[in-house]
Amino acid sequence: MNPSKILIVGAGAIGAFYGALLAKAGAEVSVVCRSDYRQVKQNGFQINSATLGAWRFQPHRVLAAVADYQDAADYLVLSTKITPDSNLPELIRPGVAASTAIVFIQNGVEIESTISRAFPGHEVISGLAFICSNRTKPGEITHLAYGRLMLGNLPEGVSAKTAQLAALFNQAGIDCKTVADVVTARWQKCVWNAPFSPLSVLSGGLSTKDILDSQEALVRAIMQEVCLIAQALGHRLPDNIIEQNINNTHAMPPYKTSMLLDYEQGHSMETEAILGNAVRAARAKGVACPHLETLYALMKLKELQVAKTA
Amino acid sequence: MNPSKILIVGAGAIGAFYGALLAKAGAEVSVVCRSDYRQVKQNGFQINSATLGAWRFQPHRVLAAVADYQDAADYLVLSTKITPDSNLPELIRPGVAASTAIVFIQNGVEIESTISRAFPGHEVISGLAFICSNRTKPGEITHLAYGRLMLGNLPEGVSAKTAQLAALFNQAGIDCKTVADVVTARWQKCVWNAPFSPLSVLSGGLSTKDILDSQEALVRAIMQEVCLIAQALGHRLPDNIIEQNINNTHAMPPYKTSMLLDYEQGHSMETEAILGNAVRAARAKGVACPHLETLYALMKLKELQVAKTA
């Protein structure tokens, strides 16, 4: 069997790390990488993982744009941050051959709809990453903790191609599960992210522990709204999901959310993928979510303030 | 007629400024002043007003504690910031003689209830100040702009004593109106403060203009909740109050709220007086106010973060 051809679009902290693992497992991994193109073209990536060791990842090809790929990928992995102004379909179109499955490895809810609509004949695989990983300098990725993945097809199910991708990740030492309803899994993750990510930023940097100890009622109200939106979309979440998230967070050590890290490091934040998409889904379904609406509006103000002082 | 005897409790940017004006109008004004006691005892206050000129205000007596007053004030003016842990009745009790009217010059809603309950036989006068004034160094007050006052009795009406106090302020060059329903006036002011004060702080420092241009829907939703709470308490606000506030704010130059200035200068913020009291009133009356609840909880997180990094 020929090695799988994989094109990573957005080879940052997440994309380069998972790409390096797929290469380790024998896939032919090329990367599109904009900001660090020169550095990576010359030297590849240095991967420093707290759990999997350190190694150099030399992509099969390093490209400045998707159009330069000129090949038929089995998987096109999208791991750029989704921002409201990125035209994703146009960005990836040159890399989507007839046989290409489009893979998301990104945070948030309802993030795949534009692509699903733009490429109706293509398999879309949605991936959730539970990972703490940073681009520490050009071409250097530091993987600090976690790393497990969940993959599933849209709108549901697990195809042979998805199972094969999961097998590659597992082979490289990453726990990768396949799930039949990955959309529900996304909403489940959102139950935690929707309160803690914005509250950590808007409070000015509090840990998950401080937030929960001080404002558990607000955290629960936000989680409840996420459950209602998911349910309105046909993704009923487990009855005990709020209790479970509260208990798990109480049991965790104080934790800085990745949105807070993004904010502190001056990176763009996943406001739209996590809050904006949830709020838009709620509006479309007529579900009231005043707490989420408030947080979303406040995050937009925060982003405006960041842009003004940049 | 003997001059009115006035005791100012909390001679900061607001209390010292209005005390200086009352002294100018001929009242016998003493002050209780904790942090700047030595400085003020020796040299009095230097008042630098953008509209009324500069002058030195030497109080009749400068005291470190209310108990040192040992006289019967006609008016005891409370202009300390109201924080949840201050025991106001115990603080002022030694200064409240049989004939003393208790005067509030403070921001917020429902701020007088503890005092009204603790001193049932006493006249309580509630005052709203529209002012921009700062303590620029120990014993120095810089009055930047505005300054007008509204006074009225609790629960309603305007007594002769209230009219007399207003006359003193007007005599000193400050526009001071008396109003029969001062509680309604407080809620009217809250319609503006409830959105703009916390949003300016939580956004990280945006002006009123940026907030309104970017998130008018949120601003309106918060204003609407304040109107509903006021109405539930029997203080129906004018039908056009939201439109009026929105239009006025659009017409104003970009403005930093006093809560934002307090935050930037490391002072305690009026979270409880403005948001906490509004939310508690809503809960007591069974009025849903999820936007205000979210802002209140976020401001408590912000205060926690400030305390942790102090």
Coordinates of C-alpha atoms in Angstrom, one line a residue:
Chain A
M1 CA 0.0 0.0 0.0
N2 CA 1.3 3.4 -0.9
P3 CA 1.7 5.8 2.0
S4 CA -1.1 8.3 2.5
K5 CA -0.6 11.7 0.9
I6 CA -1.4 14.4 3.4
L7 CA -1.4 18.1 3.0
I8 CA -1.4 20.2 6.1
V9 CA -2.8 23.7 5.6
G10 CA -1.8 25.9 8.5
A11 CA 1.3 24.3 9.9
G12 CA 1.3 26.1 13.3
A13 CA 1.4 24.7 16.8
I14 CA -1.4 22.2 16.1
G15 CA -0.9 21.4 12.4
A16 CA 2.8 20.9 12.5
F17 CA 2.7 18.7 15.5
Y18 CA 0.0 16.4 14.2
G19 CA 1.7 16.5 10.7
A20 CA 5.0 15.4 12.3
L21 CA 3.2 12.5 13.9
L22 CA 1.6 11.4 10.7
A23 CA 5.0 11.5 9.0
K24 CA 6.4 9.4 11.8
A25 CA 3.7 6.8 11.1
G26 CA 4.8 6.7 7.5
A27 CA 2.6 9.1 5.7
E28 CA 3.9 11.5 3.0
V29 CA 3.2 14.8 4.7
S30 CA 3.5 18.2 2.9
V31 CA 2.8 21.5 4.6
V32 CA 1.6 24.9 3.6
C33 CA 3.1 27.3 5.9
R34 CA 3.0 31.0 5.5
S35 CA 4.7 32.9 8.3
D36 CA 7.7 30.5 8.8
Y37 CA 8.0 29.4 5.2
R38 CA 11.8 30.2 4.7
Q39 CA 12.8 28.7 8.0
V40 CA 10.8 25.5 7.5
K41 CA 11.8 25.1 3.9
Q42 CA 15.4 25.1 4.9
N43 CA 15.3 23.2 8.2
G44 CA 12.0 21.6 8.6
F45 CA 10.4 21.6 12.1
Q46 CA 12.0 20.9 15.4
I47 CA 9.4 19.1 17.5
N48 CA 9.9 19.1 21.3
S49 CA 7.3 17.0 23.0
A50 CA 7.0 16.5 26.7
T51 CA 5.6 13.1 26.2
L52 CA 6.9 11.8 22.9
G53 CA 10.5 13.1 22.9
A54 CA 12.3 15.5 20.5
W55 CA 12.7 15.0 16.8
R56 CA 13.1 16.8 13.5
F57 CA 10.2 16.7 11.1
Q58 CA 11.2 17.3 7.5
P59 CA 8.0 17.6 5.5
H60 CA 7.9 15.9 2.1
R61 CA 7.3 19.3 0.6
V62 CA 7.2 22.8 2.1
L63 CA 4.8 25.1 0.2
A64 CA 4.0 28.8 0.5
A65 CA 0.5 28.3 -1.0
V66 CA -2.0 25.5 -1.5
A67 CA -1.8 26.0 -5.3
D68 CA 1.8 25.0 -5.3
Y69 CA 0.9 21.4 -4.2
Q70 CA -0.1 20.2 -7.7
D71 CA -0.8 16.7 -6.4
A72 CA -3.9 14.7 -5.2
A73 CA -3.9 14.5 -1.4
D74 CA -5.7 11.7 0.4
Y75 CA -6.3 14.1 3.3
L76 CA -6.2 17.9 3.4
V77 CA -5.8 18.8 7.0
L78 CA -7.1 22.3 8.0
S79 CA -5.6 23.5 11.1
T80 CA -5.5 27.2 10.6
K81 CA -7.3 29.4 13.1
I82 CA -10.7 30.1 11.7
T83 CA -11.3 33.8 11.7
P84 CA -14.4 35.5 10.4
D85 CA -12.6 37.1 7.4
S86 CA -10.8 34.0 6.1
N87 CA -12.3 32.6 2.9
L88 CA -11.6 29.0 3.6
P89 CA -13.1 27.4 0.5
E90 CA -11.0 29.6 -1.8
L91 CA -8.0 29.0 0.4
I92 CA -8.0 25.2 0.1
R93 CA -9.8 24.7 -3.3
P94 CA -6.5 24.2 -5.3
G95 CA -5.6 21.3 -2.9
V96 CA -8.9 19.5 -3.1
A97 CA -8.7 16.7 -5.6
A98 CA -11.6 14.3 -6.4
S99 CA -10.4 11.8 -3.9
T100 CA -9.4 14.3 -1.1
A101 CA -11.0 14.1 2.3
I102 CA -11.0 17.4 4.1
V103 CA -10.0 17.1 7.7
F104 CA -10.6 19.7 10.4
I105 CA -8.4 19.8 13.5
Q106 CA -9.7 22.8 15.2
N107 CA -11.6 24.1 18.2
G108 CA -15.2 25.3 18.2
V109 CA -18.6 24.3 17.0
E110 CA -20.3 24.5 13.6
I111 CA -16.9 25.3 12.1
E112 CA -17.3 22.9 9.1
S113 CA -20.5 24.2 7.5
T114 CA -18.9 26.6 5.0
I115 CA -16.6 23.8 3.7
S116 CA -19.3 21.2 3.7
R117 CA -21.4 23.4 1.6
A118 CA -18.6 24.4 -0.8
F119 CA -17.4 20.8 -1.4
P120 CA -20.6 18.8 -1.4
G121 CA -19.1 15.7 -3.0
H122 CA -16.2 15.4 -0.5
E123 CA -15.8 13.5 2.6
V124 CA -15.4 15.8 5.6
I125 CA -13.7 14.6 8.7
S126 CA -14.0 16.6 11.9
G127 CA -11.3 16.4 14.5
L128 CA -11.2 17.6 18.1
A129 CA -7.8 18.0 19.6
F130 CA -7.2 18.0 23.4
I131 CA -3.7 19.5 23.4
C132 CA -1.4 22.1 24.8
S133 CA 1.1 23.0 22.2
N134 CA 2.9 26.2 21.2
R135 CA 5.0 27.5 18.4
T136 CA 8.0 28.6 20.4
K137 CA 9.9 30.1 17.6
P138 CA 9.9 29.9 13.8
G139 CA 10.0 26.2 12.9
E140 CA 9.9 25.1 16.5
I141 CA 6.9 23.5 18.1
T142 CA 6.8 22.7 21.8
H143 CA 4.2 20.2 22.8
L144 CA 3.6 20.7 26.5
A145 CA 0.8 18.2 27.4
Y146 CA -2.1 16.1 26.3
G147 CA -2.6 15.5 22.6
R148 CA -5.5 13.0 22.3
L149 CA -7.8 13.3 19.3
M150 CA -11.3 12.4 18.4
L151 CA -12.2 12.0 14.7
G152 CA -15.5 11.4 13.0
N153 CA -17.3 12.1 9.7
L154 CA -19.8 14.8 9.0
P155 CA -22.7 14.7 9.4
E156 CA -22.1 11.5 11.3
G157 CA -20.4 8.0 11.1
V158 CA -16.9 6.8 10.8
S159 CA -15.6 6.0 7.3
A160 CA -12.8 3.6 6.4
K161 CA -10.7 6.7 5.5
T162 CA -11.3 8.2 8.9
A163 CA -10.5 4.9 10.6
Q164 CA -7.2 4.8 8.6
L165 CA -6.3 8.3 9.7
A166 CA -7.0 7.4 13.3
A167 CA -4.8 4.3 12.9
L168 CA -1.9 6.5 11.7
F169 CA -2.2 8.8 14.8
N170 CA -2.3 5.8 17.2
Q171 CA 0.7 4.3 15.5
A172 CA 2.6 7.5 16.1
G173 CA 1.8 7.3 19.8
I174 CA -1.2 9.6 20.1
D175 CA -4.5 8.4 21.5
C176 CA -7.0 8.9 18.7
K177 CA -10.5 7.7 19.0
T178 CA -13.2 7.7 16.3
V179 CA -16.7 8.7 17.2
A180 CA -19.9 8.2 15.3
D181 CA -21.4 11.6 16.3
V182 CA -18.5 14.0 16.3
V183 CA -20.8 17.0 16.2
T184 CA -22.2 16.1 19.5
A185 CA -18.6 15.7 20.8
R186 CA -17.9 19.2 19.6
W187 CA -20.8 20.6 21.6
Q188 CA -19.7 18.6 24.6
K189 CA -16.3 20.2 24.5
C190 CA -18.0 23.6 24.0
V191 CA -19.8 23.1 27.3
W192 CA -16.5 23.6 29.0
N193 CA -14.9 26.1 26.6
A194 CA -17.9 28.5 26.4
P195 CA -17.6 29.6 30.0
F196 CA -14.0 29.2 30.9
S197 CA -12.3 30.5 27.7
P198 CA -14.0 34.0 27.7
L199 CA -14.1 34.3 31.5
S200 CA -10.4 33.7 31.8
V201 CA -9.7 36.5 29.2
L202 CA -12.3 39.0 30.4
S203 CA -11.4 38.6 34.0
G204 CA -7.9 39.6 33.1
G205 CA -6.2 36.3 33.5
L206 CA -7.9 34.2 36.2
S207 CA -7.4 30.4 36.3
T208 CA -10.2 27.9 35.9
K209 CA -10.1 27.3 39.6
D210 CA -10.5 30.9 40.6
I211 CA -13.4 31.3 38.1
L212 CA -15.2 28.3 39.3
D213 CA -14.7 28.9 43.0
S214 CA -15.9 32.5 42.7
Q215 CA -18.7 32.3 40.0
E216 CA -20.0 28.8 39.7
A217 CA -23.6 30.0 39.1
L218 CA -22.6 31.9 36.1
V219 CA -20.5 29.0 34.8
R220 CA -23.5 26.7 35.1
A221 CA -25.8 29.2 33.4
I222 CA -23.5 29.4 30.4
M223 CA -23.2 25.6 30.3
Q224 CA -26.9 25.2 30.4
E225 CA -27.3 27.5 27.4
V226 CA -24.8 25.5 25.4
C227 CA -26.8 22.3 26.2
L228 CA -30.0 23.9 25.0
I229 CA -28.5 25.1 21.7
A230 CA -27.0 21.7 21.1
Q231 CA -30.3 20.1 21.8
A232 CA -32.1 22.4 19.5
L233 CA -29.7 21.3 16.7
G234 CA -30.5 17.7 17.4
H235 CA -27.5 16.9 19.6
R236 CA -28.8 16.1 23.0
L237 CA -26.0 16.1 25.5
P238 CA -25.8 13.7 28.5
D239 CA -28.0 14.8 31.4
N240 CA -25.1 14.9 33.8
I241 CA -22.7 16.8 31.6
I242 CA -22.8 20.0 33.6
E243 CA -22.2 18.2 36.9
Q244 CA -19.4 16.2 35.3
N245 CA -17.7 19.3 33.9
I246 CA -18.1 21.2 37.2
N247 CA -16.7 18.2 39.2
N248 CA -13.8 17.7 36.8
T249 CA -12.9 21.3 36.9
H250 CA -13.0 21.4 40.7
A251 CA -10.6 18.4 40.6
M252 CA -8.2 19.9 38.1
P253 CA -5.3 22.0 39.1
P254 CA -5.7 25.7 38.4
Y255 CA -5.5 25.9 34.6
K256 CA -5.0 28.7 32.1
T257 CA -7.3 28.3 29.1
S258 CA -5.8 28.2 25.6
M259 CA -7.8 31.3 24.8
L260 CA -6.1 33.1 27.7
L261 CA -2.7 31.9 26.4
D262 CA -3.6 33.2 23.0
Y263 CA -4.6 36.5 24.5
E264 CA -1.5 36.9 26.6
Q265 CA 0.7 36.0 23.6
G266 CA -1.0 38.4 21.3
H267 CA -2.5 35.7 19.1
S268 CA -5.9 35.9 17.6
M269 CA -8.5 34.3 19.8
E270 CA -11.1 31.6 18.9
T271 CA -14.0 33.9 19.8
E272 CA -15.9 33.2 16.6
A273 CA -15.3 29.4 16.5
I274 CA -16.4 28.9 20.1
L275 CA -18.8 31.8 21.0
G276 CA -19.8 33.4 17.7
N277 CA -20.9 30.1 16.1
A278 CA -22.8 29.0 19.2
V279 CA -24.6 32.3 19.4
R280 CA -25.5 32.2 15.7
A281 CA -26.7 28.7 16.0
A282 CA -28.9 29.8 18.9
R283 CA -30.3 32.7 16.9
A284 CA -31.1 30.5 14.0
K285 CA -33.0 28.1 16.2
G286 CA -34.7 30.7 18.3
V287 CA -32.9 29.6 21.5
A288 CA -32.4 32.4 24.0
C289 CA -28.8 32.6 25.3
P290 CA -28.4 36.0 27.0
H291 CA -25.3 34.9 29.0
L292 CA -23.5 33.7 25.9
E293 CA -24.7 36.8 24.0
T294 CA -23.1 39.0 26.7
L295 CA -19.8 37.1 26.6
Y296 CA -19.7 37.1 22.9
A297 CA -20.3 40.9 22.7
L298 CA -17.7 41.4 25.4
M299 CA -15.1 39.3 23.6
K300 CA -15.7 41.4 20.4
L301 CA -15.1 44.5 22.5
K302 CA -12.0 42.9 23.9
E303 CA -10.7 42.1 20.4
L304 CA -11.5 45.7 19.4
Q305 CA -9.5 47.0 22.3
V306 CA -6.6 44.7 21.4
A307 CA -6.7 45.9 17.8
K308 CA -6.7 49.5 18.9
T309 CA -3.7 49.2 21.2
A310 CA -1.7 47.0 18.8
Chain B
M1 CA -29.6 82.4 61.4
N2 CA -26.7 80.3 62.5
P3 CA -24.7 78.7 59.7
S4 CA -25.6 75.1 59.0
K5 CA -23.3 72.6 60.7
I6 CA -22.2 70.0 58.2
L7 CA -20.0 66.9 58.8
I8 CA -18.5 65.3 55.7
V9 CA -17.7 61.6 56.1
G10 CA -15.3 60.5 53.4
A11 CA -13.6 63.6 52.3
G12 CA -12.2 62.3 49.0
A13 CA -12.6 63.7 45.5
I14 CA -16.4 64.1 45.8
G15 CA -16.8 64.8 49.5
A16 CA -14.1 67.4 49.8
F17 CA -15.1 69.2 46.7
Y18 CA -18.8 69.5 47.7
G19 CA -17.7 70.3 51.3
A20 CA -15.5 73.1 50.0
L21 CA -18.5 74.5 48.1
L22 CA -20.7 74.4 51.2
A23 CA -18.1 76.2 53.2
K24 CA -17.8 78.8 50.5
A25 CA -21.6 79.3 50.9
G26 CA -21.1 80.0 54.6
A27 CA -21.7 76.6 56.2
E28 CA -19.6 75.4 59.1
V29 CA -18.1 72.3 57.4
S30 CA -16.0 69.7 59.3
V31 CA -14.5 66.7 57.6
V32 CA -13.7 63.1 58.6
C33 CA -10.8 62.1 56.6
R34 CA -8.8 59.0 57.1
S35 CA -6.0 58.5 54.5
D36 CA -5.0 62.2 54.2
Y37 CA -5.7 63.2 57.8
R38 CA -2.2 64.7 58.7
Q39 CA -1.9 66.7 55.5
V40 CA -5.5 68.1 55.7
K41 CA -5.3 68.8 59.4
Q42 CA -2.2 71.0 58.7
N43 CA -3.0 72.6 55.4
G44 CA -6.7 72.0 54.6
F45 CA -7.6 71.2 51.0
Q46 CA -6.3 72.8 47.8
I47 CA -9.3 72.8 45.4
N48 CA -8.5 73.3 41.7
S49 CA -11.7 73.5 39.7
A50 CA -11.8 73.9 35.9
T51 CA -15.0 75.8 36.2
L52 CA -14.9 77.5 39.6
G53 CA -11.3 78.5 40.0
A54 CA -8.7 77.5 42.6
W55 CA -9.0 78.0 46.3
R56 CA -8.0 76.7 49.7
F57 CA -10.6 75.0 51.8
Q58 CA -9.8 75.0 55.5
P59 CA -12.5 72.9 57.2
H60 CA -13.9 74.0 60.5
R61 CA -12.5 70.9 62.1
V62 CA -10.5 68.0 60.6
L63 CA -11.2 64.7 62.3
A64 CA -9.8 61.2 62.1
A65 CA -13.0 59.5 63.2
V66 CA -16.7 60.4 63.4
A67 CA -16.7 59.9 67.1
D68 CA -14.3 62.9 67.5
Y69 CA -17.0 65.3 66.2
Q70 CA -18.9 65.6 69.5
D71 CA -21.4 68.1 68.1
A72 CA -24.8 68.0 66.5
A73 CA -24.6 68.3 62.8
D74 CA -27.5 69.5 60.7
Y75 CA -26.3 67.4 57.8
L76 CA -24.0 64.4 57.9
V77 CA -22.8 63.9 54.3
L78 CA -21.8 60.4 53.3
S79 CA -19.5 60.4 50.4
T80 CA -17.3 57.4 51.0
K81 CA -17.4 54.7 48.4
I82 CA -19.8 52.0 49.4
T83 CA -18.1 48.7 49.6
P84 CA -19.8 45.5 50.6
D85 CA -17.8 45.2 53.8
S86 CA -18.2 48.7 55.2
N87 CA -20.6 48.8 58.1
L88 CA -22.0 52.2 57.4
P89 CA -24.4 52.5 60.3
E90 CA -21.7 51.8 62.9
L91 CA -19.3 54.1 61.0
I92 CA -21.6 57.2 61.2
R93 CA -23.6 56.5 64.4
P94 CA -21.5 58.7 66.7
G95 CA -22.2 61.6 64.3
V96 CA -25.9 61.3 64.0
A97 CA -27.6 63.6 66.6
A98 CA -31.4 63.8 67.0
S99 CA -31.6 66.6 64.5
T100 CA -29.1 65.3 61.9
A101 CA -30.2 64.6 58.4
I102 CA -28.2 62.0 56.6
V103 CA -27.1 62.9 53.1
F104 CA -25.8 60.6 50.4
I105 CA -23.7 61.9 47.6
Q106 CA -22.8 58.7 45.9
N107 CA -23.4 56.7 42.7
G108 CA -25.6 53.7 42.4
V109 CA -29.0 52.4 43.2
E110 CA -30.6 51.2 46.4
I111 CA -27.6 52.4 48.3
E112 CA -29.5 54.1 51.2
S113 CA -31.6 51.1 52.5
T114 CA -29.2 50.0 55.2
I115 CA -29.0 53.5 56.6
S116 CA -32.7 54.2 56.3
R117 CA -33.4 51.0 58.3
A118 CA -30.7 51.8 60.9
F119 CA -31.9 55.3 61.5
P120 CA -35.7 55.1 61.2
G121 CA -36.4 58.5 62.8
H122 CA -34.0 60.5 60.7
E123 CA -34.4 62.4 57.5
V124 CA -32.4 60.8 54.7
I125 CA -31.5 62.9 51.7
S126 CA -30.3 61.2 48.6
G127 CA -28.0 63.0 46.2
L128 CA -26.8 62.2 42.7
A129 CA -23.6 63.9 41.5
F130 CA -22.8 64.3 37.9
I131 CA -19.1 65.2 38.3
C132 CA -15.6 64.4 37.1
S133 CA -13.3 65.0 40.0
N134 CA -10.1 63.4 41.3
R135 CA -7.9 63.4 44.4
T136 CA -4.7 64.3 42.6
K137 CA -2.5 64.1 45.7
P138 CA -3.0 64.2 49.5
G139 CA -5.2 67.2 50.3
E140 CA -5.5 68.2 46.6
I141 CA -8.7 67.8 44.7
T142 CA -8.9 68.5 41.0
H143 CA -12.3 69.1 39.6
L144 CA -12.2 68.5 35.9
A145 CA -15.8 69.0 34.6
Y146 CA -19.5 68.9 35.4
G147 CA -20.6 69.1 39.0
R148 CA -24.4 69.4 39.0
L149 CA -26.3 67.7 41.8
M150 CA -29.8 66.4 42.3
L151 CA -31.2 66.1 45.8
G152 CA -34.4 64.6 47.1
N153 CA -35.7 62.9 50.2
L154 CA -36.3 59.2 50.8
P155 CA -38.7 57.6 50.1
E156 CA -39.8 60.7 48.2
G157 CA -40.5 64.4 48.5
V158 CA -38.4 67.5 49.1
S159 CA -38.2 68.7 52.7
A160 CA -37.3 72.3 53.8
K161 CA -33.9 71.0 54.9
T162 CA -33.3 69.5 51.5
A163 CA -34.2 72.7 49.8
Q164 CA -31.9 74.6 52.2
L165 CA -29.0 72.4 51.3
A166 CA -29.7 72.8 47.6
A167 CA -29.7 76.6 48.1
L168 CA -26.3 76.4 49.6
F169 CA -24.9 74.5 46.7
N170 CA -26.5 76.9 44.2
Q171 CA -25.1 79.8 46.2
A172 CA -21.6 78.3 45.8
G173 CA -22.0 78.2 42.0
I174 CA -23.1 74.6 41.5
D175 CA -26.3 73.7 39.7
C176 CA -28.3 71.8 42.3
K177 CA -31.9 70.7 41.6
T178 CA -34.3 69.1 44.0
V179 CA -36.5 66.3 42.8
A180 CA -39.6 64.7 44.3
D181 CA -38.7 61.2 43.3
V182 CA -34.9 60.9 43.7
V183 CA -35.1 57.1 43.6
T184 CA -36.4 57.2 40.1
A185 CA -33.7 59.6 39.2
R186 CA -31.1 57.1 40.5
W187 CA -32.5 54.4 38.3
Q188 CA -32.5 56.7 35.4
K189 CA -28.8 57.3 35.9
C190 CA -28.3 53.6 36.3
V191 CA -29.7 53.1 32.8
W192 CA -26.5 54.6 31.4
N193 CA -24.1 53.4 34.1
A194 CA -25.1 49.7 34.1
P195 CA -23.9 49.1 30.5
F196 CA -21.1 51.6 30.0
S197 CA -19.3 51.3 33.4
P198 CA -18.6 47.6 33.4
L199 CA -18.2 47.3 29.6
S200 CA -15.5 50.0 29.7
V201 CA -13.6 48.0 32.3
L202 CA -14.2 44.5 31.0
S203 CA -13.2 45.5 27.4
G204 CA -9.9 46.6 28.8
G205 CA -10.4 50.4 28.4
L206 CA -12.7 51.2 25.5
S207 CA -14.5 54.6 25.3
T208 CA -18.2 54.9 25.4
K209 CA -18.2 55.6 21.7
D210 CA -16.3 52.4 20.8
I211 CA -18.6 50.4 23.0
L212 CA -21.8 51.8 21.5
D213 CA -20.5 51.8 17.9
S214 CA -19.6 48.1 18.2
Q215 CA -22.2 46.6 20.5
E216 CA -25.3 48.7 20.6
A217 CA -27.6 45.7 20.9
L218 CA -25.9 44.6 24.1
V219 CA -26.0 48.1 25.5
R220 CA -29.8 48.2 24.8
A221 CA -30.4 44.8 26.3
I222 CA -28.8 45.9 29.5
M223 CA -30.6 49.2 29.6
Q224 CA -33.9 47.3 29.1
E225 CA -33.2 45.1 32.1
V226 CA -32.5 48.2 34.3
C227 CA -35.9 49.6 33.2
L228 CA -37.7 46.4 34.1
I229 CA -36.1 46.2 37.5
A230 CA -36.9 49.9 38.2
Q231 CA -40.5 49.3 37.1
A232 CA -40.8 46.2 39.3
L233 CA -39.8 48.4 42.3
G234 CA -42.5 51.0 41.4
H235 CA -40.2 53.4 39.5
R236 CA -41.4 53.4 36.0
L237 CA -38.9 55.2 33.8
P238 CA -39.8 57.3 30.8
D239 CA -40.7 55.3 27.7
N240 CA -38.1 56.9 25.6
I241 CA -35.2 56.7 28.1
I242 CA -33.3 54.1 26.2
E243 CA -33.5 56.0 22.9
Q244 CA -32.5 59.1 24.7
N245 CA -29.5 57.5 26.3
I246 CA -28.4 56.0 23.1
N247 CA -28.8 59.2 21.2
N248 CA -27.0 61.3 23.8
T249 CA -24.1 58.9 23.9
H250 CA -23.8 58.9 20.2
A251 CA -23.6 62.7 20.4
M252 CA -21.0 62.7 23.2
P253 CA -17.3 62.8 22.5
P254 CA -15.6 59.5 23.3
Y255 CA -15.7 59.3 27.1
K256 CA -13.9 57.2 29.7
T257 CA -16.3 56.1 32.5
S258 CA -15.5 56.9 36.1
M259 CA -15.4 53.2 36.8
L260 CA -12.7 52.8 34.1
L261 CA -10.8 55.7 35.7
D262 CA -11.1 54.0 39.1
Y263 CA -9.9 50.8 37.6
E264 CA -6.9 52.4 35.8
Q265 CA -6.0 54.3 39.0
G266 CA -6.2 51.2 41.2
H267 CA -9.2 52.5 43.2
S268 CA -12.0 50.3 44.3
M269 CA -14.9 50.2 41.8
E270 CA -18.6 50.9 42.3
T271 CA -19.5 47.3 41.2
E272 CA -21.8 46.7 44.2
A273 CA -23.5 50.1 44.2
I274 CA -24.3 50.0 40.5
L275 CA -24.5 46.3 39.5
G276 CA -24.7 44.4 42.7
N277 CA -27.6 46.4 44.1
A278 CA -29.5 46.3 40.8
V279 CA -29.1 42.5 40.5
R280 CA -30.1 42.0 44.1
A281 CA -33.2 44.1 43.6
A282 CA -34.1 42.1 40.5
R283 CA -33.7 38.8 42.3
A284 CA -35.9 40.1 45.2
K285 CA -38.6 41.1 42.7
G286 CA -38.2 38.0 40.5
V287 CA -37.1 40.0 37.4
A288 CA -34.8 38.1 35.1
C289 CA -31.7 40.1 34.2
P290 CA -29.2 37.6 32.6
H291 CA -27.1 40.3 30.9
L292 CA -26.7 42.2 34.2
E293 CA -26.0 39.0 36.1
T294 CA -23.3 38.2 33.6
L295 CA -21.7 41.6 33.9
Y296 CA -21.9 41.6 37.7
A297 CA -20.3 38.1 37.9
L298 CA -17.6 39.3 35.5
M299 CA -16.9 42.4 37.5
K300 CA -16.5 40.2 40.6
L301 CA -14.0 38.1 38.7
K302 CA -12.2 41.3 37.6
E303 CA -12.0 42.5 41.2
L304 CA -10.7 39.1 42.3
Q305 CA -8.0 39.3 39.6
V306 CA -7.1 42.9 40.7
A307 CA -6.8 41.7 44.3
K308 CA -4.7 38.8 43.3
T309 CA -2.2 40.9 41.4
A310 CA -2.1 43.8 43.8

